[in-house]
PDB file of C-alpha atoms in Angstrom:
ATOM      1  CA  MET A   1     -34.119 -83.218 -16.667  1.00  0.00           C
ATOM      2  CA  LEU A   2     -36.105 -86.031 -18.240  1.00  0.00           C
ATOM      3  CA  HIS A   3     -38.645 -85.886 -15.390  1.00  0.00           C
ATOM      4  CA  ARG A   4     -39.115 -82.139 -15.874  1.00  0.00           C
ATOM      5  CA  ALA A   5     -39.626 -82.612 -19.646  1.00  0.00           C
ATOM      6  CA  ALA A   6     -42.219 -85.336 -19.043  1.00  0.00           C
ATOM      7  CA  VAL A   7     -44.167 -83.136 -16.608  1.00  0.00           C
ATOM      8  CA  LEU A   8     -44.040 -80.214 -19.049  1.00  0.00           C
ATOM      9  CA  ALA A   9     -45.263 -82.397 -21.916  1.00  0.00           C
ATOM     10  CA  PHE A  10     -48.141 -83.761 -19.830  1.00  0.00           C
ATOM     11  CA  ALA A  11     -49.176 -80.271 -18.632  1.00  0.00           C
ATOM     12  CA  SER A  12     -49.093 -78.823 -22.151  1.00  0.00           C
ATOM     13  CA  THR A  13     -51.225 -81.731 -23.392  1.00  0.00           C
ATOM     14  CA  LEU A  14     -53.840 -80.894 -20.762  1.00  0.00           C
ATOM     15  CA  LEU A  15     -53.755 -77.171 -21.542  1.00  0.00           C
ATOM     16  CA  PHE A  16     -53.946 -77.430 -25.320  1.00  0.00           C
ATOM     17  CA  THR A  17     -56.266 -80.379 -25.861  1.00  0.00           C
ATOM     18  CA  PRO A  18     -59.162 -79.194 -28.048  1.00  0.00           C
ATOM     19  CA  THR A  19     -62.726 -79.751 -26.929  1.00  0.00           C
ATOM     20  CA  MET A  20     -64.562 -82.329 -28.991  1.00  0.00           C
ATOM     21  CA  ARG A  21     -67.575 -81.131 -30.958  1.00  0.00           C
ATOM     22  CA  GLY A  22     -70.173 -83.095 -28.959  1.00  0.00           C
ATOM     23  CA  ASP A  23     -68.641 -82.219 -25.581  1.00  0.00           C
ATOM     24  CA  ALA A  24     -68.935 -78.462 -26.118  1.00  0.00           C
ATOM     25  CA  GLN A  25     -72.649 -78.734 -26.866  1.00  0.00           C
ATOM     26  CA  SER A  26     -73.467 -81.293 -24.184  1.00  0.00           C
ATOM     27  CA  THR A  27     -72.520 -79.146 -21.144  1.00  0.00           C
ATOM     28  CA  TRP A  28     -73.171 -75.628 -22.393  1.00  0.00           C
ATOM     29  CA  HIS A  29     -76.870 -75.475 -21.462  1.00  0.00           C
ATOM     30  CA  HIS A  30     -76.746 -77.787 -18.436  1.00  0.00           C
ATOM     31  CA  THR A  31     -75.760 -77.282 -14.830  1.00  0.00           C
ATOM     32  CA  THR A  32     -73.063 -79.744 -13.737  1.00  0.00           C
ATOM     33  CA  TYR A  33     -71.381 -80.436 -10.406  1.00  0.00           C
ATOM     34  CA  ASN A  34     -68.236 -82.423  -9.583  1.00  0.00           C
ATOM     35  CA  ILE A  35     -66.702 -83.443  -6.264  1.00  0.00           C
ATOM     36  CA  THR A  36     -63.396 -85.279  -6.484  1.00  0.00           C
ATOM     37  CA  PRO A  37     -61.576 -86.575  -3.404  1.00  0.00           C
ATOM     38  CA  TYR A  38     -57.923 -87.289  -4.100  1.00  0.00           C
ATOM     39  CA  ALA A  39     -54.656 -88.184  -2.398  1.00  0.00           C
ATOM     40  CA  TRP A  40     -50.949 -87.760  -2.961  1.00  0.00           C
ATOM     41  CA  PHE A  41     -47.941 -89.119  -1.148  1.00  0.00           C
ATOM     42  CA  SER A  42     -44.657 -87.408  -0.414  1.00  0.00           C
ATOM     43  CA  ALA A  43     -41.290 -88.158   1.103  1.00  0.00           C
ATOM     44  CA  LEU A  44     -38.726 -85.858   2.701  1.00  0.00           C
ATOM     45  CA  ASP A  45     -34.971 -86.087   2.212  1.00  0.00           C
ATOM     46  CA  GLY A  46     -32.431 -83.391   3.003  1.00  0.00           C
ATOM     47  CA  GLN A  47     -31.198 -81.153   5.790  1.00  0.00           C
ATOM     48  CA  VAL A  48     -33.156 -78.812   8.024  1.00  0.00           C
ATOM     49  CA  GLY A  49     -31.854 -76.482  10.670  1.00  0.00           C
ATOM     50  CA  VAL A  50     -31.285 -73.033  12.050  1.00  0.00           C
ATOM     51  CA  ARG A  51     -27.903 -71.336  11.613  1.00  0.00           C
ATOM     52  CA  GLU A  52     -25.102 -73.726  12.644  1.00  0.00           C
ATOM     53  CA  LEU A  53     -27.457 -76.359  14.058  1.00  0.00           C
ATOM     54  CA  SER A  54     -28.739 -78.711  11.368  1.00  0.00           C
ATOM     55  CA  THR A  55     -29.901 -82.273  11.029  1.00  0.00           C
ATOM     56  CA  ASN A  56     -30.391 -84.760   8.244  1.00  0.00           C
ATOM     57  CA  VAL A  57     -33.954 -85.786   7.526  1.00  0.00           C
ATOM     58  CA  ASN A  58     -34.812 -88.893   5.559  1.00  0.00           C
ATOM     59  CA  LEU A  59     -38.492 -89.860   5.709  1.00  0.00           C
ATOM     60  CA  SER A  60     -39.841 -92.216   3.056  1.00  0.00           C
ATOM     61  CA  ALA A  61     -43.465 -92.061   1.905  1.00  0.00           C
ATOM     62  CA  ARG A  62     -44.124 -95.026   4.217  1.00  0.00           C
ATOM     63  CA  ASP A  63     -42.610 -93.124   7.187  1.00  0.00           C
ATOM     64  CA  VAL A  64     -44.818 -90.117   6.422  1.00  0.00           C
ATOM     65  CA  LEU A  65     -47.906 -92.378   6.320  1.00  0.00           C
ATOM     66  CA  ASP A  66     -46.937 -93.817   9.721  1.00  0.00           C
ATOM     67  CA  ILE A  67     -46.883 -90.350  11.341  1.00  0.00           C
ATOM     68  CA  LEU A  68     -49.957 -89.024   9.518  1.00  0.00           C
ATOM     69  CA  GLN A  69     -52.517 -87.751  12.040  1.00  0.00           C
ATOM     70  CA  GLY A  70     -55.130 -86.310   9.685  1.00  0.00           C
ATOM     71  CA  VAL A  71     -55.751 -85.642   6.025  1.00  0.00           C
ATOM     72  CA  PHE A  72     -58.514 -84.284   3.796  1.00  0.00           C
ATOM     73  CA  MET A  73     -58.162 -83.474   0.107  1.00  0.00           C
ATOM     74  CA  ALA A  74     -61.002 -82.679  -2.280  1.00  0.00           C
ATOM     75  CA  SER A  75     -61.780 -80.603  -5.314  1.00  0.00           C
ATOM     76  CA  ALA A  76     -65.275 -79.394  -6.216  1.00  0.00           C
ATOM     77  CA  SER A  77     -66.572 -77.534  -9.241  1.00  0.00           C
ATOM     78  CA  ALA A  78     -69.874 -76.267 -10.586  1.00  0.00           C
ATOM     79  CA  ARG A  79     -70.847 -75.054 -14.051  1.00  0.00           C
ATOM     80  CA  VAL A  80     -74.018 -73.016 -14.144  1.00  0.00           C
ATOM     81  CA  LYS A  81     -74.666 -71.942 -17.751  1.00  0.00           C
ATOM     82  CA  PRO A  82     -71.749 -69.646 -18.661  1.00  0.00           C
ATOM     83  CA  TYR A  83     -70.321 -69.441 -15.113  1.00  0.00           C
ATOM     84  CA  VAL A  84     -67.689 -71.733 -13.600  1.00  0.00           C
ATOM     85  CA  PHE A  85     -66.934 -72.072  -9.864  1.00  0.00           C
ATOM     86  CA  GLY A  86     -64.361 -74.244  -8.148  1.00  0.00           C
ATOM     87  CA  LEU A  87     -62.859 -74.973  -4.758  1.00  0.00           C
ATOM     88  CA  ASP A  88     -59.807 -77.051  -3.888  1.00  0.00           C
ATOM     89  CA  VAL A  89     -59.166 -77.848  -0.198  1.00  0.00           C
ATOM     90  CA  ILE A  90     -56.206 -79.664   1.358  1.00  0.00           C
ATOM     91  CA  TYR A  91     -55.662 -80.296   5.076  1.00  0.00           C
ATOM     92  CA  THR A  92     -52.807 -82.411   6.400  1.00  0.00           C
ATOM     93  CA  LYS A  93     -51.365 -82.994   9.839  1.00  0.00           C
ATOM     94  CA  VAL A  94     -48.289 -85.070  10.615  1.00  0.00           C
ATOM     95  CA  GLY A  95     -46.694 -85.572  13.998  1.00  0.00           C
ATOM     96  CA  ASP A  96     -44.180 -87.506  16.057  1.00  0.00           C
ATOM     97  CA  GLY A  97     -41.551 -87.541  13.332  1.00  0.00           C
ATOM     98  CA  THR A  98     -38.249 -88.027  15.167  1.00  0.00           C
ATOM     99  CA  VAL A  99     -34.937 -86.871  13.711  1.00  0.00           C
ATOM    100  CA  PHE A 100     -31.477 -86.587  15.270  1.00  0.00           C
ATOM    101  CA  ALA A 101     -29.154 -83.589  15.038  1.00  0.00           C
ATOM    102  CA  VAL A 102     -25.671 -84.303  13.717  1.00  0.00           C
ATOM    103  CA  ARG A 103     -23.754 -81.009  13.944  1.00  0.00           C
ATOM    104  CA  GLY A 104     -23.743 -78.674  16.933  1.00  0.00           C
ATOM    105  CA  ASP A 105     -26.058 -80.631  19.191  1.00  0.00           C
ATOM    106  CA  SER A 106     -27.410 -84.118  19.361  1.00  0.00           C
ATOM    107  CA  GLY A 107     -30.636 -85.550  20.654  1.00  0.00           C
ATOM    108  CA  ALA A 108     -34.182 -86.168  19.554  1.00  0.00           C
ATOM    109  CA  PHE A 109     -36.326 -83.541  17.893  1.00  0.00           C
ATOM    110  CA  ASN A 110     -40.066 -84.174  17.497  1.00  0.00           C
ATOM    111  CA  LEU A 111     -42.013 -82.312  14.862  1.00  0.00           C
ATOM    112  CA  THR A 112     -45.752 -81.802  14.464  1.00  0.00           C
ATOM    113  CA  GLN A 113     -46.834 -79.942  11.352  1.00  0.00           C
ATOM    114  CA  SER A 114     -50.227 -79.025   9.924  1.00  0.00           C
ATOM    115  CA  GLN A 115     -51.236 -77.162   6.822  1.00  0.00           C
ATOM    116  CA  TRP A 116     -54.335 -75.822   5.122  1.00  0.00           C
ATOM    117  CA  ILE A 117     -54.494 -74.959   1.439  1.00  0.00           C
ATOM    118  CA  VAL A 118     -57.731 -73.436   0.129  1.00  0.00           C
ATOM    119  CA  GLN A 119     -58.030 -72.357  -3.495  1.00  0.00           C
ATOM    120  CA  PRO A 120     -61.321 -70.925  -4.785  1.00  0.00           C
ATOM    121  CA  THR A 121     -61.801 -70.096  -8.468  1.00  0.00           C
ATOM    122  CA  ALA A 122     -64.536 -68.451 -10.496  1.00  0.00           C
ATOM    123  CA  GLY A 123     -64.885 -67.698 -14.146  1.00  0.00           C
ATOM    124  CA  TRP A 124     -66.810 -67.568 -17.368  1.00  0.00           C
ATOM    125  CA  SER A 125     -67.126 -70.237 -20.023  1.00  0.00           C
ATOM    126  CA  TYR A 126     -67.794 -69.939 -23.751  1.00  0.00           C
ATOM    127  CA  ALA A 127     -68.548 -72.868 -26.027  1.00  0.00           C
ATOM    128  CA  ASP A 128     -69.898 -73.316 -29.543  1.00  0.00           C
ATOM    129  CA  ASP A 129     -70.115 -76.235 -31.972  1.00  0.00           C
ATOM    130  CA  VAL A 130     -66.349 -76.307 -32.558  1.00  0.00           C
ATOM    131  CA  ALA A 131     -64.461 -75.346 -29.384  1.00  0.00           C
ATOM    132  CA  GLY A 132     -64.723 -74.054 -25.828  1.00  0.00           C
ATOM    133  CA  LEU A 133     -62.863 -71.529 -23.698  1.00  0.00           C
ATOM    134  CA  ASP A 134     -62.812 -70.986 -19.908  1.00  0.00           C
ATOM    135  CA  VAL A 135     -61.560 -67.709 -18.421  1.00  0.00           C
ATOM    136  CA  LEU A 136     -60.762 -68.288 -14.734  1.00  0.00           C
ATOM    137  CA  GLY A 137     -59.527 -66.259 -11.789  1.00  0.00           C
ATOM    138  CA  GLY A 138     -58.802 -67.219  -8.218  1.00  0.00           C
ATOM    139  CA  PHE A 139     -56.374 -67.163  -5.345  1.00  0.00           C
ATOM    140  CA  ARG A 140     -54.656 -69.589  -2.966  1.00  0.00           C
ATOM    141  CA  TYR A 141     -54.583 -69.371   0.850  1.00  0.00           C
ATOM    142  CA  TRP A 142     -51.825 -71.426   2.486  1.00  0.00           C
ATOM    143  CA  GLN A 143     -51.354 -71.777   6.253  1.00  0.00           C
ATOM    144  CA  LEU A 144     -48.452 -73.829   7.578  1.00  0.00           C
ATOM    145  CA  ALA A 145     -47.953 -74.401  11.306  1.00  0.00           C
ATOM    146  CA  ALA A 146     -45.237 -76.371  13.079  1.00  0.00           C
ATOM    147  CA  ASP A 147     -44.643 -77.209  16.740  1.00  0.00           C
TER     148      ASP A 147
END
């Protein structure tokens, strides 16, 4: 519960932080571009299965890094006068993660998984001497494949 409250407080701070007077004027009449590579780590803990056959999975972030076969994460944006464009791309591929079934059947199960997430955005920006406002629209494409 505390974790959820902290995330909510951080997100609301980002959403409702006013634009400083000088910042609104400095970018309004200029074209700006940003490219930001980034990374995040995850772990997996729980049960996976089909019907009566299930297995426990417990992969730490270190285990996931060991089976990582490919990764690319980057965000790009452009502001051209009142227009805003953005693109966020994530590609990950993990493989050779071995788990053992506990109920129903036992033995090794190897998993290879890849995913693409592509999220383009476009919008319009308004700024004056006091504040700024961005109106954005976009969509997210998510492809997940497992062998």
